[in-house]
Amino acid sequence: MADPPIDIAEEVTPRKAFVWAVEWPGWCRSGKDRHLAIGSLIDHAARYAKVARAAGFDYPAMVASDVRIVESAEGGGGTEFGVPSAIIELDRHALTLADAERLASLVEAAWTIVEGTAAKAPPSLRKGPRGGGRDTARVIDHVVEADHAYAREIGLRSRPAGPTDREAVRAERAAVLDVLRQPSDGSPLAERKWTLRYAARRIAWHALDHAWEIEDRTEPTE
């Protein structure tokens, strides 16, 4: 029997769209319109399979016809800036303990992937057409800094962890995972804005977006 289609959701503006797999946090891509974004999502399926395997989950094989849009939201300034920022109705669905543990495991795997990718990458990465782009260490610095901001969004109040302070980084990430592993009725975390589902999606997307950036900007070896 064939696997059922993968449910995806989207946020769309006239200039940019993000699409993501509802039950696979971090598998989220953008494009100038929804069709290009869906194409990119499908193109990254094999890459995301590494995340699923790292978290200990089976991951379905797929083709272009295997996705179906189950919710669409209007994007905003964040979308056009390049951040999946819409919190949709599906993000407000309740999560059992098993559901939450699964999402937390995928977030943890996304961190594992970005750290492992950086460890294998050269210090310097291919620059853009105008010479722009962070090198590997600065990409990881940025991920750590963003993770600290995300931790605050879900109610944590730790001091910023310097990217080279690996013990502090691990401690903050462990605290984030402790929050994400809790069952939820779908309400915003810490009486703020982010729900648990959205937090898992946003955090994993950011880590993987930069892991794949490092891969794409690594010069091929002879």
Coordinates of C-alpha atoms in Angstrom, one line a residue:
M1 CA 0.0 0.0 0.0
A2 CA 1.3 3.5 -0.9
D3 CA 2.1 5.9 1.8
P4 CA -0.6 8.6 2.3
P5 CA 0.2 12.1 1.0
I6 CA 2.2 14.3 3.3
D7 CA 0.1 17.2 4.7
I8 CA 1.7 20.5 4.2
A9 CA 0.7 24.1 5.1
E10 CA 1.7 27.4 3.7
E11 CA 2.1 31.1 4.3
V12 CA 2.0 33.3 1.2
T13 CA 2.5 36.9 0.2
P14 CA 2.6 38.3 -3.3
R15 CA 6.5 38.1 -3.2
K16 CA 7.3 35.0 -1.2
A17 CA 5.9 31.8 0.2
F18 CA 6.9 29.2 2.8
V19 CA 5.6 25.7 2.8
W20 CA 6.2 23.0 5.4
A21 CA 5.3 19.5 6.4
V22 CA 2.9 19.7 9.3
E23 CA 4.2 16.7 11.2
W24 CA 7.9 17.0 10.3
P25 CA 9.3 20.2 12.0
G26 CA 12.2 21.7 10.1
W27 CA 11.1 20.4 6.7
C28 CA 10.2 23.9 5.5
R29 CA 11.2 25.7 2.4
S30 CA 10.5 29.0 0.7
G31 CA 10.2 30.3 -2.9
K32 CA 8.9 33.3 -4.8
D33 CA 5.5 31.6 -5.0
R34 CA 3.9 28.5 -3.5
H35 CA 4.7 26.3 -6.5
L36 CA 8.5 27.1 -6.3
A37 CA 8.3 26.6 -2.5
I38 CA 6.7 23.2 -2.9
G39 CA 9.3 22.2 -5.5
S40 CA 12.0 23.2 -3.1
L41 CA 10.3 21.2 -0.3
I42 CA 10.2 18.1 -2.4
D43 CA 13.8 18.6 -3.6
H44 CA 14.9 18.7 0.1
A45 CA 13.1 15.5 1.0
A46 CA 16.2 13.3 0.9
R47 CA 18.1 15.8 3.1
Y48 CA 15.3 15.8 5.6
A49 CA 15.3 12.0 5.7
K50 CA 18.6 12.3 7.5
V51 CA 16.9 14.3 10.2
A52 CA 14.1 11.7 10.6
R53 CA 16.7 8.9 10.8
A54 CA 18.8 10.7 13.3
A55 CA 15.6 11.1 15.5
G56 CA 14.9 7.3 15.1
F57 CA 11.9 7.6 12.8
D58 CA 10.9 6.0 9.5
Y59 CA 10.5 8.5 6.8
P60 CA 8.2 7.9 3.8
A61 CA 9.5 7.9 0.2
M62 CA 7.8 10.6 -1.8
V63 CA 7.2 12.1 -5.2
A64 CA 5.7 15.4 -6.2
S65 CA 2.1 14.1 -6.1
D66 CA 2.6 13.0 -2.5
V67 CA 1.8 16.4 -0.9
R68 CA -1.5 18.1 -0.1
I69 CA -2.0 21.6 1.2
V70 CA -4.2 21.3 4.3
E71 CA -4.0 24.9 5.6
S72 CA -3.1 28.2 3.9
A73 CA -2.4 31.5 5.7
E74 CA -1.6 35.0 4.6
G75 CA 2.0 35.8 5.2
G76 CA 3.4 39.2 6.3
G77 CA 6.5 41.2 6.7
G78 CA 8.3 38.3 8.4
T79 CA 7.5 36.0 5.4
E80 CA 8.9 38.5 2.9
F81 CA 12.0 39.0 5.1
G82 CA 12.7 35.3 4.9
V83 CA 11.2 33.8 8.1
P84 CA 8.3 31.4 8.4
S85 CA 6.3 33.5 10.9
A86 CA 2.6 32.6 10.6
I87 CA 1.1 30.7 13.4
I88 CA -1.8 28.7 11.9
E89 CA -4.7 26.9 13.3
L90 CA -2.9 23.5 13.1
D91 CA -0.2 25.0 15.3
R92 CA -2.9 25.3 18.0
H93 CA -3.8 21.7 18.0
A94 CA -3.2 19.7 21.2
L95 CA -0.2 17.5 21.7
T96 CA -0.1 14.3 23.7
L97 CA 3.1 13.4 25.6
A98 CA 4.1 11.1 22.8
D99 CA 3.4 13.8 20.2
A100 CA 5.5 16.3 22.0
E101 CA 8.4 13.9 22.6
R102 CA 8.4 13.1 18.8
L103 CA 8.6 16.8 17.9
A104 CA 11.3 17.4 20.5
S105 CA 13.3 14.5 19.1
L106 CA 13.2 16.0 15.6
V107 CA 14.3 19.4 16.9
E108 CA 17.2 17.7 18.7
A109 CA 18.1 15.9 15.5
A110 CA 18.1 19.2 13.5
W111 CA 20.7 20.5 16.0
T112 CA 22.7 17.3 15.5
I113 CA 22.6 17.8 11.8
V114 CA 23.7 21.4 11.7
E115 CA 26.6 20.7 14.2
G116 CA 27.7 17.7 12.3
T117 CA 27.5 19.5 8.9
A118 CA 29.6 22.4 10.3
A119 CA 32.2 20.0 11.8
K120 CA 32.8 18.4 8.3
A121 CA 32.8 21.8 6.4
P122 CA 35.8 23.9 5.7
P123 CA 36.3 27.1 7.7
S124 CA 35.6 29.2 4.6
L125 CA 32.5 28.8 2.5
R126 CA 31.8 29.8 -1.1
K127 CA 30.8 33.5 -1.3
G128 CA 27.8 34.9 -3.1
P129 CA 28.0 36.8 -6.3
R130 CA 28.9 40.0 -4.4
G131 CA 31.3 38.3 -2.0
G132 CA 28.7 38.0 0.8
G133 CA 27.9 35.2 3.2
R134 CA 29.1 34.0 6.6
D135 CA 31.8 31.5 7.0
T136 CA 31.2 28.3 8.9
A137 CA 32.0 29.5 12.4
R138 CA 29.8 32.5 12.0
V139 CA 26.9 30.5 10.7
I140 CA 27.1 28.4 13.9
D141 CA 27.4 31.6 16.0
H142 CA 24.3 32.8 14.3
V143 CA 22.4 29.6 15.0
V144 CA 23.4 29.7 18.7
E145 CA 22.4 33.4 19.0
A146 CA 19.0 32.7 17.4
D147 CA 18.4 29.7 19.6
H148 CA 18.9 31.9 22.6
A149 CA 16.2 34.3 21.3
Y150 CA 13.9 31.4 20.6
A151 CA 14.4 30.1 24.2
R152 CA 13.2 33.4 25.5
E153 CA 10.1 33.1 23.2
I154 CA 9.1 29.9 25.0
G155 CA 9.7 31.3 28.5
L156 CA 13.3 30.5 29.3
R157 CA 15.5 33.1 30.9
S158 CA 19.1 31.8 30.7
R159 CA 22.0 34.1 30.0
P160 CA 23.3 34.2 26.4
A161 CA 25.6 31.2 25.7
G162 CA 28.7 32.1 23.8
P163 CA 29.0 29.9 20.7
T164 CA 32.3 28.5 22.0
D165 CA 30.9 27.7 25.4
R166 CA 29.6 24.3 24.4
E167 CA 28.5 23.4 27.9
A168 CA 26.2 26.4 28.1
V169 CA 24.9 25.8 24.6
R170 CA 24.1 22.2 25.5
A171 CA 22.4 23.3 28.8
E172 CA 20.2 25.8 27.0
R173 CA 19.2 23.4 24.3
A174 CA 18.4 20.7 26.9
A175 CA 16.1 23.3 28.7
V176 CA 14.4 24.0 25.3
L177 CA 13.8 20.3 24.7
D178 CA 12.4 19.9 28.2
V179 CA 9.8 22.5 27.3
L180 CA 9.0 21.0 24.0
R181 CA 8.6 17.5 25.4
Q182 CA 5.6 18.5 27.6
P183 CA 2.1 17.7 26.4
S184 CA 0.1 20.8 25.3
D185 CA -3.4 21.9 24.8
G186 CA -2.2 24.1 22.0
S187 CA -2.1 27.3 24.0
P188 CA 0.8 29.7 23.6
L189 CA 3.9 28.9 25.7
A190 CA 4.7 31.0 28.7
E191 CA 1.7 33.2 27.9
R192 CA 3.5 34.7 24.9
K193 CA 2.8 34.0 21.2
W194 CA 4.5 30.8 20.1
T195 CA 2.7 27.5 20.5
L196 CA 4.7 24.3 21.0
R197 CA 4.1 23.1 17.4
Y198 CA 5.2 26.4 16.0
A199 CA 8.3 26.6 18.3
A200 CA 9.4 23.2 17.2
R201 CA 8.9 24.1 13.5
R202 CA 10.7 27.5 13.8
I203 CA 13.7 26.2 15.8
A204 CA 14.2 23.1 13.6
W205 CA 13.7 25.1 10.4
H206 CA 16.4 27.6 11.4
A207 CA 19.0 25.0 12.2
L208 CA 18.4 23.0 9.0
D209 CA 18.2 26.0 6.8
H210 CA 21.8 26.8 7.9
A211 CA 22.9 23.2 7.7
W212 CA 21.8 23.1 4.1
E213 CA 23.3 26.5 3.5
I214 CA 26.7 25.2 4.7
E215 CA 26.3 22.2 2.4
D216 CA 25.4 24.3 -0.6
R217 CA 28.3 26.7 0.0
T218 CA 31.0 24.2 0.5
E219 CA 33.4 24.1 -2.4
P220 CA 33.6 20.6 -3.9
T221 CA 36.9 18.8 -3.4
E222 CA 38.9 17.5 -6.3

